[in-house]
Short mmCIF file of C-alpha atoms and ligand atoms in Angstrom, two decimals:
data_model
loop_
_atom_site.label_atom_id
_atom_site.label_comp_id
_atom_site.label_asym_id
_atom_site.label_seq_id
_atom_site.Cartn_x
_atom_site.Cartn_y
_atom_site.Cartn_z
CA MET A 16 38.21 147.20 45.65
CA LYS A 17 34.70 148.48 45.32
CA GLY A 18 34.34 152.17 46.13
CA PRO A 19 31.28 154.07 47.33
CA GLY A 20 28.62 154.06 44.66
CA THR A 21 26.30 156.78 43.46
CA GLY A 22 23.63 155.36 45.77
CA LEU A 23 25.78 156.26 48.70
CA THR A 24 26.63 159.67 47.24
CA ARG A 25 22.90 160.28 46.95
CA LYS A 26 22.44 159.32 50.59
CA ILE A 27 25.22 161.71 51.60
CA VAL A 28 23.65 164.57 49.64
CA LEU A 29 20.28 163.77 51.22
CA ALA A 30 21.88 163.71 54.67
CA MET A 31 23.50 167.09 53.97
CA LEU A 32 20.26 168.67 52.83
CA THR A 33 18.10 167.29 55.64
CA GLY A 34 20.82 168.11 58.17
CA ALA A 35 21.04 171.68 56.89
CA GLY A 36 17.23 171.98 56.92
CA LEU A 37 16.92 170.72 60.47
CA GLY A 38 19.82 172.96 61.50
CA LEU A 39 18.07 176.02 60.08
CA LEU A 40 14.91 175.07 61.96
CA LEU A 41 16.86 174.71 65.20
CA ASN A 42 18.61 178.00 64.52
CA TRP A 43 15.22 179.60 64.41
CA LEU A 44 14.24 177.82 67.66
CA SER A 45 17.56 178.65 69.31
CA PRO A 46 16.05 180.47 72.30
CA ILE A 47 14.96 177.03 73.52
CA HIS A 48 17.89 176.32 75.75
CA LEU A 49 17.22 172.60 76.23
CA VAL A 50 17.21 171.94 72.48
CA ASN A 51 20.56 173.63 72.17
CA GLU A 52 22.12 171.79 75.04
CA LEU A 53 20.82 168.31 74.32
CA VAL A 54 20.58 168.20 70.57
CA VAL A 55 22.89 170.77 68.98
CA ASP A 56 25.76 170.82 71.46
CA GLY A 57 24.97 167.30 72.64
CA LEU A 58 23.97 164.73 70.05
CA PHE A 59 25.06 166.55 66.87
CA ALA A 60 28.36 167.74 68.30
CA VAL A 61 29.24 164.30 69.66
CA VAL A 62 28.32 162.26 66.58
CA GLY A 63 29.83 164.86 64.21
CA GLN A 64 33.12 164.95 66.11
CA MET A 65 33.24 161.16 66.35
CA PHE A 66 32.84 161.01 62.59
CA ILE A 67 35.61 163.53 61.89
CA ARG A 68 37.89 161.82 64.39
CA SER A 69 37.30 158.44 62.81
CA LEU A 70 38.35 159.83 59.43
CA THR A 71 41.32 161.62 60.96
CA MET A 72 42.29 158.38 62.71
CA MET A 73 42.91 156.83 59.28
CA VAL A 74 45.05 159.66 57.88
CA VAL A 75 48.52 158.92 59.26
CA PRO A 76 48.42 155.12 58.91
CA LEU A 77 46.91 155.33 55.45
CA VAL A 78 49.25 158.01 54.13
CA PHE A 79 52.27 156.22 55.52
CA VAL A 80 51.43 152.71 54.35
CA SER A 81 49.99 153.76 51.02
CA LEU A 82 52.97 155.97 50.24
CA VAL A 83 55.54 153.30 51.12
CA ALA A 84 53.66 150.84 48.89
CA GLY A 85 53.39 153.44 46.13
CA THR A 86 57.07 154.43 46.24
CA CYS A 87 58.15 150.78 46.18
CA SER A 88 56.46 150.33 42.85
CA LEU A 89 58.21 153.31 41.22
CA LYS A 90 61.50 151.39 40.92
CA ASP A 91 63.24 154.41 39.48
CA LEU A 92 64.80 157.36 41.28
CA THR A 93 64.55 159.71 38.32
CA GLN A 94 60.83 159.00 37.99
CA LEU A 95 60.40 159.90 41.64
CA GLY A 96 62.32 163.15 41.21
CA ARG A 97 60.34 164.04 38.10
CA ILE A 98 57.00 163.36 39.77
CA GLY A 99 58.04 165.37 42.83
CA LEU A 100 59.11 168.39 40.79
CA ARG A 101 56.07 168.32 38.52
CA THR A 102 53.70 167.95 41.44
CA VAL A 103 55.12 170.95 43.26
CA ALA A 104 55.22 173.01 40.03
CA LEU A 105 51.59 172.21 39.21
CA TYR A 106 50.46 172.93 42.77
CA PHE A 107 52.18 176.32 42.57
CA LEU A 108 50.66 177.02 39.19
CA THR A 109 47.07 176.28 40.25
CA THR A 110 47.46 178.33 43.42
CA ALA A 111 48.95 181.28 41.55
CA VAL A 112 46.05 181.17 39.06
CA ALA A 113 43.58 181.00 41.97
CA ILE A 114 44.97 184.01 43.81
CA THR A 115 45.33 186.08 40.64
CA LEU A 116 41.73 185.33 39.70
CA ALA A 117 40.58 186.26 43.21
CA LEU A 118 42.47 189.56 43.27
CA SER A 119 41.37 190.58 39.78
CA LEU A 120 37.70 189.90 40.42
CA ALA A 121 37.75 191.45 43.87
CA LEU A 122 39.36 194.62 42.51
CA LEU A 123 36.80 194.72 39.75
CA LEU A 124 33.73 194.06 41.88
CA ARG A 125 34.90 196.02 44.95
CA PRO A 126 33.16 194.08 47.75
CA GLY A 127 34.42 196.43 50.49
CA ARG A 128 33.19 199.71 49.04
CA GLY A 129 31.01 201.82 51.31
CA PHE A 130 32.33 200.44 54.62
CA ASP A 131 34.63 203.41 55.32
CA LEU A 132 36.02 202.03 58.55
CA PRO A 133 38.46 204.13 60.53
CA THR A 134 41.69 202.49 61.53
CA GLU A 135 44.09 203.24 64.30
CA ALA A 136 46.22 200.40 63.11
CA GLN A 137 49.91 200.67 63.67
CA PHE A 138 51.40 199.17 60.57
CA THR A 139 53.72 196.51 61.77
CA PRO A 140 56.82 196.25 59.64
CA ALA A 141 56.85 193.18 57.44
CA GLU A 142 58.28 190.17 59.16
CA ALA A 143 60.59 187.86 57.28
CA PHE A 144 58.97 184.60 56.26
CA PRO A 145 60.84 181.92 58.19
CA LEU A 146 61.68 179.92 55.06
CA SER A 147 64.77 178.31 56.58
CA GLU A 148 62.67 176.97 59.42
CA VAL A 149 60.09 175.60 57.00
CA LEU A 150 62.81 173.80 55.03
CA VAL A 151 64.49 172.32 58.11
CA ASN A 152 61.13 171.13 59.42
CA ILE A 153 60.47 169.04 56.33
CA VAL A 154 62.98 166.47 57.62
CA PRO A 155 61.70 164.49 60.58
CA ALA A 156 64.08 164.19 63.52
CA ASN A 157 61.90 161.41 64.88
CA PRO A 158 59.42 159.78 62.49
CA VAL A 159 57.37 158.30 65.32
CA GLN A 160 56.90 161.77 66.76
CA SER A 161 56.01 163.10 63.30
CA MET A 162 53.29 160.47 63.08
CA ALA A 163 52.07 161.16 66.59
CA GLU A 164 51.84 164.86 65.78
CA GLY A 165 50.29 164.21 62.36
CA ASN A 166 53.03 166.25 60.68
CA MET A 167 52.16 165.29 57.13
CA LEU A 168 55.24 166.61 55.31
CA GLN A 169 57.55 164.75 57.67
CA VAL A 170 55.50 161.57 57.36
CA ILE A 171 55.69 161.91 53.57
CA VAL A 172 59.47 162.35 53.61
CA PHE A 173 59.98 159.31 55.81
CA ALA A 174 57.58 157.13 53.84
CA VAL A 175 59.17 158.02 50.49
CA PHE A 176 62.63 157.34 51.92
CA LEU A 177 61.55 153.96 53.30
CA GLY A 178 59.78 153.03 50.06
CA LEU A 179 62.88 153.93 48.06
CA ALA A 180 65.10 151.84 50.29
CA ILE A 181 62.75 148.86 49.97
CA SER A 182 62.82 149.17 46.22
CA LEU A 183 66.66 149.46 46.19
CA VAL A 184 67.02 146.31 48.31
CA GLY A 185 64.93 144.53 45.69
CA GLU A 186 64.33 140.78 45.95
CA PRO A 187 65.16 140.23 49.66
CA ALA A 188 62.70 142.98 50.67
CA GLN A 189 59.88 141.66 48.56
CA ARG A 190 57.93 140.32 51.52
CA VAL A 191 58.15 143.74 53.20
CA GLU A 192 56.85 145.36 50.02
CA GLN A 193 54.02 142.84 49.75
CA GLY A 194 53.26 143.40 53.45
CA PHE A 195 52.78 147.12 52.85
CA ARG A 196 50.57 146.42 49.82
CA ASP A 197 48.39 144.04 51.83
CA LEU A 198 48.17 146.44 54.75
CA ASN A 199 47.19 149.20 52.33
CA ARG A 200 44.25 147.10 51.16
CA VAL A 201 43.18 146.49 54.75
CA LEU A 202 43.34 150.21 55.57
CA MET A 203 41.36 151.07 52.44
CA GLN A 204 38.75 148.58 53.57
CA MET A 205 38.52 150.44 56.88
CA VAL A 206 37.99 153.68 54.97
CA LEU A 207 35.18 152.07 52.98
CA ILE A 208 33.48 150.96 56.19
CA LEU A 209 33.63 154.54 57.46
CA VAL A 210 32.23 155.78 54.18
CA ARG A 211 29.17 153.59 54.69
CA VAL A 212 28.31 155.30 57.98
CA ALA A 213 29.15 158.72 56.59
CA PRO A 214 25.56 159.90 55.98
CA TYR A 215 24.92 159.91 59.76
CA GLY A 216 28.09 161.84 60.47
CA VAL A 217 27.44 164.29 57.66
CA PHE A 218 23.86 164.83 58.83
CA CYS A 219 25.03 165.78 62.33
CA LEU A 220 27.83 168.04 61.09
CA MET A 221 25.52 169.95 58.77
CA ALA A 222 22.75 170.22 61.33
CA ARG A 223 25.15 171.67 63.88
CA VAL A 224 26.75 174.17 61.50
CA PHE A 225 23.40 175.51 60.37
CA ALA A 226 21.96 175.52 63.89
CA THR A 227 24.84 177.59 65.23
CA GLN A 228 25.56 179.83 62.24
CA GLY A 229 24.66 183.44 62.91
CA PHE A 230 22.88 184.37 59.69
CA GLU A 231 22.53 187.97 60.73
CA ALA A 232 26.29 188.25 60.08
CA LEU A 233 25.68 187.34 56.47
CA LEU A 234 23.71 190.40 55.36
CA PRO A 235 26.28 193.16 55.77
CA LEU A 236 28.90 190.89 54.24
CA LEU A 237 26.77 189.60 51.42
CA GLN A 238 28.87 191.18 48.66
CA TYR A 239 32.05 189.69 50.07
CA PHE A 240 30.40 186.32 50.68
CA LEU A 241 28.99 186.09 47.15
CA LEU A 242 32.26 187.25 45.63
CA VAL A 243 34.22 184.47 47.35
CA LEU A 244 31.62 181.91 46.28
CA PHE A 245 31.72 183.21 42.72
CA VAL A 246 35.52 183.00 42.44
CA LEU A 247 35.55 179.55 44.06
CA ALA A 248 32.93 178.36 41.55
CA LEU A 249 34.84 179.84 38.59
CA HIS A 250 38.03 178.17 39.67
CA MET A 251 36.34 174.85 40.29
CA PHE A 252 34.13 174.67 37.22
CA LEU A 253 36.12 176.63 34.63
CA VAL A 254 39.81 176.61 35.52
CA TYR A 255 40.01 172.95 36.59
CA PRO A 256 38.21 171.46 33.56
CA PHE A 257 40.30 173.77 31.35
CA LEU A 258 43.56 172.53 32.89
CA LEU A 259 42.40 168.93 32.60
CA ARG A 260 41.49 169.41 28.97
CA VAL A 261 44.71 171.24 28.04
CA PHE A 262 47.13 168.95 29.87
CA THR A 263 45.40 165.60 29.40
CA GLY A 264 42.41 165.84 27.05
CA LEU A 265 40.30 164.21 29.81
CA SER A 266 36.67 165.20 30.20
CA GLY A 267 35.94 167.63 33.03
CA ARG A 268 32.35 166.44 33.20
CA ARG A 269 33.44 162.84 33.70
CA PHE A 270 35.94 163.99 36.28
CA PHE A 271 33.26 165.69 38.36
CA ALA A 272 30.82 162.81 37.99
CA ASN A 273 33.42 160.41 39.37
CA ILE A 274 34.88 162.53 42.11
CA GLN A 275 31.72 163.96 43.70
CA ALA A 276 31.99 162.06 47.00
CA ALA A 277 35.31 163.71 47.91
CA PRO A 278 34.24 167.38 47.67
CA LEU A 279 31.07 166.50 49.56
CA PHE A 280 33.11 165.10 52.43
CA ALA A 281 35.41 168.11 52.31
CA PHE A 282 32.42 170.42 52.38
CA SER A 283 30.86 168.78 55.41
CA THR A 284 34.07 168.37 57.42
CA ALA A 285 35.80 171.63 56.31
CA SER A 286 39.05 169.72 56.62
CA SER A 287 41.32 168.65 53.75
CA ASN A 288 43.25 166.51 56.19
CA ALA A 289 40.28 164.54 57.45
CA THR A 290 39.21 164.07 53.83
CA ILE A 291 42.55 162.53 52.71
CA PRO A 292 41.31 158.92 53.07
CA ILE A 293 38.24 159.66 50.95
CA THR A 294 40.17 161.66 48.34
CA LEU A 295 42.73 158.89 48.05
CA GLU A 296 40.07 156.22 47.73
CA THR A 297 38.11 158.20 45.15
CA VAL A 298 41.09 159.16 43.03
CA GLU A 299 42.37 155.59 42.89
CA ASN A 300 39.11 153.69 42.53
CA LYS A 301 36.95 156.12 40.57
CA LEU A 302 39.41 158.17 38.53
CA GLY A 303 41.72 155.23 37.88
CA VAL A 304 44.94 156.81 39.16
CA HIS A 305 47.63 154.33 40.15
CA ASN A 306 48.53 154.19 43.83
CA SER A 307 52.18 155.08 43.07
CA ILE A 308 51.09 158.59 42.06
CA ALA A 309 48.01 159.20 44.21
CA SER A 310 49.65 158.07 47.46
CA PHE A 311 52.19 160.87 46.99
CA THR A 312 50.22 163.70 45.43
CA ILE A 313 47.05 163.51 47.55
CA PRO A 314 48.55 163.84 51.05
CA LEU A 315 51.07 166.37 49.74
CA GLY A 316 48.25 168.32 48.10
CA ALA A 317 46.12 168.27 51.24
CA THR A 318 49.09 169.80 53.03
CA ILE A 319 50.45 172.36 50.57
CA ASN A 320 47.93 172.87 47.78
CA MET A 321 45.05 175.09 48.85
CA ASP A 322 43.58 176.96 45.92
CA GLY A 323 40.30 177.69 47.73
CA THR A 324 42.21 179.04 50.71
CA ALA A 325 44.31 181.27 48.44
CA ILE A 326 41.10 182.59 46.86
CA LEU A 327 39.67 183.39 50.28
CA GLN A 328 42.86 185.17 51.28
CA GLY A 329 42.94 187.19 48.06
CA CYS A 330 39.29 188.29 48.33
CA ALA A 331 39.61 189.03 52.04
CA THR A 332 42.72 191.17 51.53
CA VAL A 333 41.04 193.30 48.88
CA PHE A 334 37.88 193.51 50.96
CA ILE A 335 39.76 194.69 54.04
CA SER A 336 41.84 197.19 52.07
CA GLN A 337 38.63 198.66 50.60
CA ALA A 338 36.67 198.57 53.85
CA TYR A 339 39.41 200.58 55.60
CA ASN A 340 40.06 202.74 52.54
CA LEU A 341 43.69 201.75 52.42
CA PRO A 342 44.68 201.06 48.80
CA ILE A 343 47.89 199.07 48.58
CA GLY A 344 48.86 199.64 44.94
CA VAL A 345 50.09 197.29 42.24
CA ALA A 346 53.29 196.41 44.10
CA GLY A 347 51.22 195.66 47.20
CA TYR A 348 49.06 193.25 45.25
CA GLY A 349 52.15 191.61 43.77
CA LEU A 350 53.28 191.00 47.32
CA VAL A 351 49.86 189.63 48.20
CA VAL A 352 50.09 187.07 45.35
CA LEU A 353 53.39 185.89 46.77
CA THR A 354 52.46 185.85 50.45
CA ALA A 355 48.99 184.38 49.90
CA THR A 356 50.54 181.58 47.85
CA LEU A 357 53.02 180.90 50.64
CA ALA A 358 50.34 181.31 53.30
CA SER A 359 48.07 178.82 51.57
CA ILE A 360 50.98 176.37 51.43
CA GLY A 361 51.57 176.89 55.13
CA THR A 362 47.87 176.54 55.99
CA ALA A 363 47.12 173.24 57.68
CA GLY A 364 44.17 171.32 56.26
CA VAL A 365 41.92 171.85 59.25
CA PRO A 366 38.85 174.07 59.72
CA GLY A 367 39.33 177.82 59.94
CA MET A 368 43.07 177.89 59.29
CA ALA A 369 42.90 180.32 56.36
CA THR A 370 41.86 183.20 58.59
CA ILE A 371 44.77 182.55 60.93
CA MET A 372 47.26 182.58 58.06
CA LEU A 373 45.54 185.64 56.65
CA ALA A 374 47.18 187.66 59.42
CA MET A 375 50.51 187.09 57.71
CA VAL A 376 49.22 188.28 54.34
CA LEU A 377 47.65 191.41 55.82
CA GLN A 378 50.76 192.21 57.77
CA GLN A 379 52.97 191.92 54.69
CA ALA A 380 50.59 194.17 52.78
CA GLY A 381 50.56 196.72 55.62
CA LEU A 382 46.85 196.28 56.26
CA PRO A 383 45.19 196.20 59.69
CA VAL A 384 45.15 192.64 61.02
CA GLU A 385 42.02 193.38 63.08
CA GLY A 386 40.19 193.46 59.73
CA ILE A 387 39.99 189.65 60.05
CA GLY A 388 37.34 190.19 62.71
CA LEU A 389 35.10 191.66 60.01
CA ILE A 390 34.88 188.47 58.01
CA LEU A 391 34.85 185.82 60.74
CA GLY A 392 31.06 185.74 61.01
CA VAL A 393 30.68 184.16 57.59
CA ASP A 394 33.87 182.17 57.56
CA ARG A 395 32.54 178.75 58.50
CA LEU A 396 30.30 178.54 55.45
CA LEU A 397 33.08 179.77 53.19
CA ASP A 398 35.49 177.34 54.85
CA MET A 399 33.29 174.43 53.80
CA CYS A 400 33.20 175.65 50.20
CA ARG A 401 36.90 176.45 49.91
CA THR A 402 37.87 173.07 51.39
CA ALA A 403 35.86 171.37 48.62
CA VAL A 404 37.87 173.41 46.09
CA ASN A 405 41.13 172.63 47.88
CA ILE A 406 40.77 168.88 47.56
CA THR A 407 39.36 169.05 44.03
CA GLY A 408 42.54 170.90 43.03
CA ASP A 409 44.61 168.05 44.48
CA ALA A 410 42.62 165.55 42.44
CA VAL A 411 43.00 167.57 39.22
CA VAL A 412 46.77 167.82 39.56
CA THR A 413 46.90 164.13 40.45
CA CYS A 414 45.02 163.22 37.25
CA ILE A 415 47.29 165.41 35.12
CA LEU A 416 50.43 163.88 36.57
CA ALA A 417 49.12 160.35 36.41
CA GLN A 418 48.05 160.68 32.82
CA ARG A 419 51.42 162.04 31.78
CA GLU A 420 53.21 159.27 33.65
CA GLY A 421 51.03 156.61 32.02
CA ALA A 422 49.54 155.82 35.45
CA LEU A 423 45.91 156.70 34.76
CA ASN A 424 43.57 153.92 33.75
CA GLU A 425 41.21 155.59 31.30
CA ALA A 426 38.93 152.55 31.31
CA VAL A 427 38.21 153.30 34.98
CA PHE A 428 38.02 157.05 34.37
CA TYR A 429 35.46 156.62 31.62
CA GLY A 430 33.87 153.55 33.21
CA SER A 431 30.80 153.37 35.43
CA THR A 432 30.56 156.14 38.02
CA ASP A 433 30.04 153.35 40.52
CA GLY A 434 33.74 152.38 40.33
N1 LIG B 21 39.66 174.25 56.01
C1 LIG B 21 40.64 174.37 54.96
C2 LIG B 21 41.14 172.99 54.59
O1 LIG B 21 41.12 172.10 55.39
C3 LIG B 21 41.77 175.26 55.35
C4 LIG B 21 41.29 176.67 55.40
O2 LIG B 21 41.20 177.28 54.31
O3 LIG B 21 40.95 177.19 56.47
O4 LIG B 21 41.55 172.80 53.48
#
């Protein structure tokens, strides 16, 4: 199946840049009420939302069908268990590296110095993380409801179970297996059609973000903003290529050349979930990962692996502790590593979720939750950047696993970037 080519990627980048430019212009013209109402909150909002919804529309059917088809072709329970364990272990590892990097650099560069905010905050005692509830909720009581609610973990569990059963039945279920494979191709074709209209959607999303972004919020938070960007960039362009090189010997440069469409989508939608169809398509068709691995690791990653989100939470925690002059000590930061890792796992792949989960991290660290208000003004821009990192992390882990399982086609990986 032919994926989006570099020509299309170029169009998307162009759409992003012109959208952002027009948005900035409109931001400057914002006192003109009619422009706001008709263009920014009218045309751009409508087309942008229609675009995100059309991507989101594909998520549940694609994840379900693709994962059933992928699990069918594993044929081996031990392989499934091994892939599952390794995926979760690698997702934990990358997130732990991300949060540690964020905390170390934030402590070193001290983005919150000089704020000296008073706090009346009553320190709420740490609440227990409802781990039992999280575990119970992994199993769907009603798979149809899980799909209707877009509960990705439950959809994954049901799809893997169904795929396993199909593979255990063997010969008599071959038509069912083939049916899922064929349907998977059809759904991928739908994704490719959406990708072709993407530049229009991306243009509207970018124009709206930049038209409505309050840039005056940026100045006082510039140190914090730049710090988060810096750590995100380090993680993306140093840690990921390093991990790829160490675990697989694959070229980081080639990886980025092939994957570029997916982070661009993530950046413009600020949603890992809505980007799942694109990530899946890119990882399979451009990086050469077999569907049996990608169909499992990509939706799981979009749900539980959020390195960019962990980085944001780490930087924000240090920033808030410094802004309020409330040092939390080494043990406090140890706790932050743990809770931010868990919080990033619990963060849904939709815009702005990191700041909601940040409340949990702050509470555990005994920091004032109202500190979140300080950083909200610049969060949309950071959300776009961290979402790009989030889905790139999923793709890196997917490549590592696939290569070790012999499920990565290096001819595709090192082939034309046009896929
Ligand atoms: N927007 C992020 C995502 O979808 C989640 C977050 O960090 O707020 O991955």
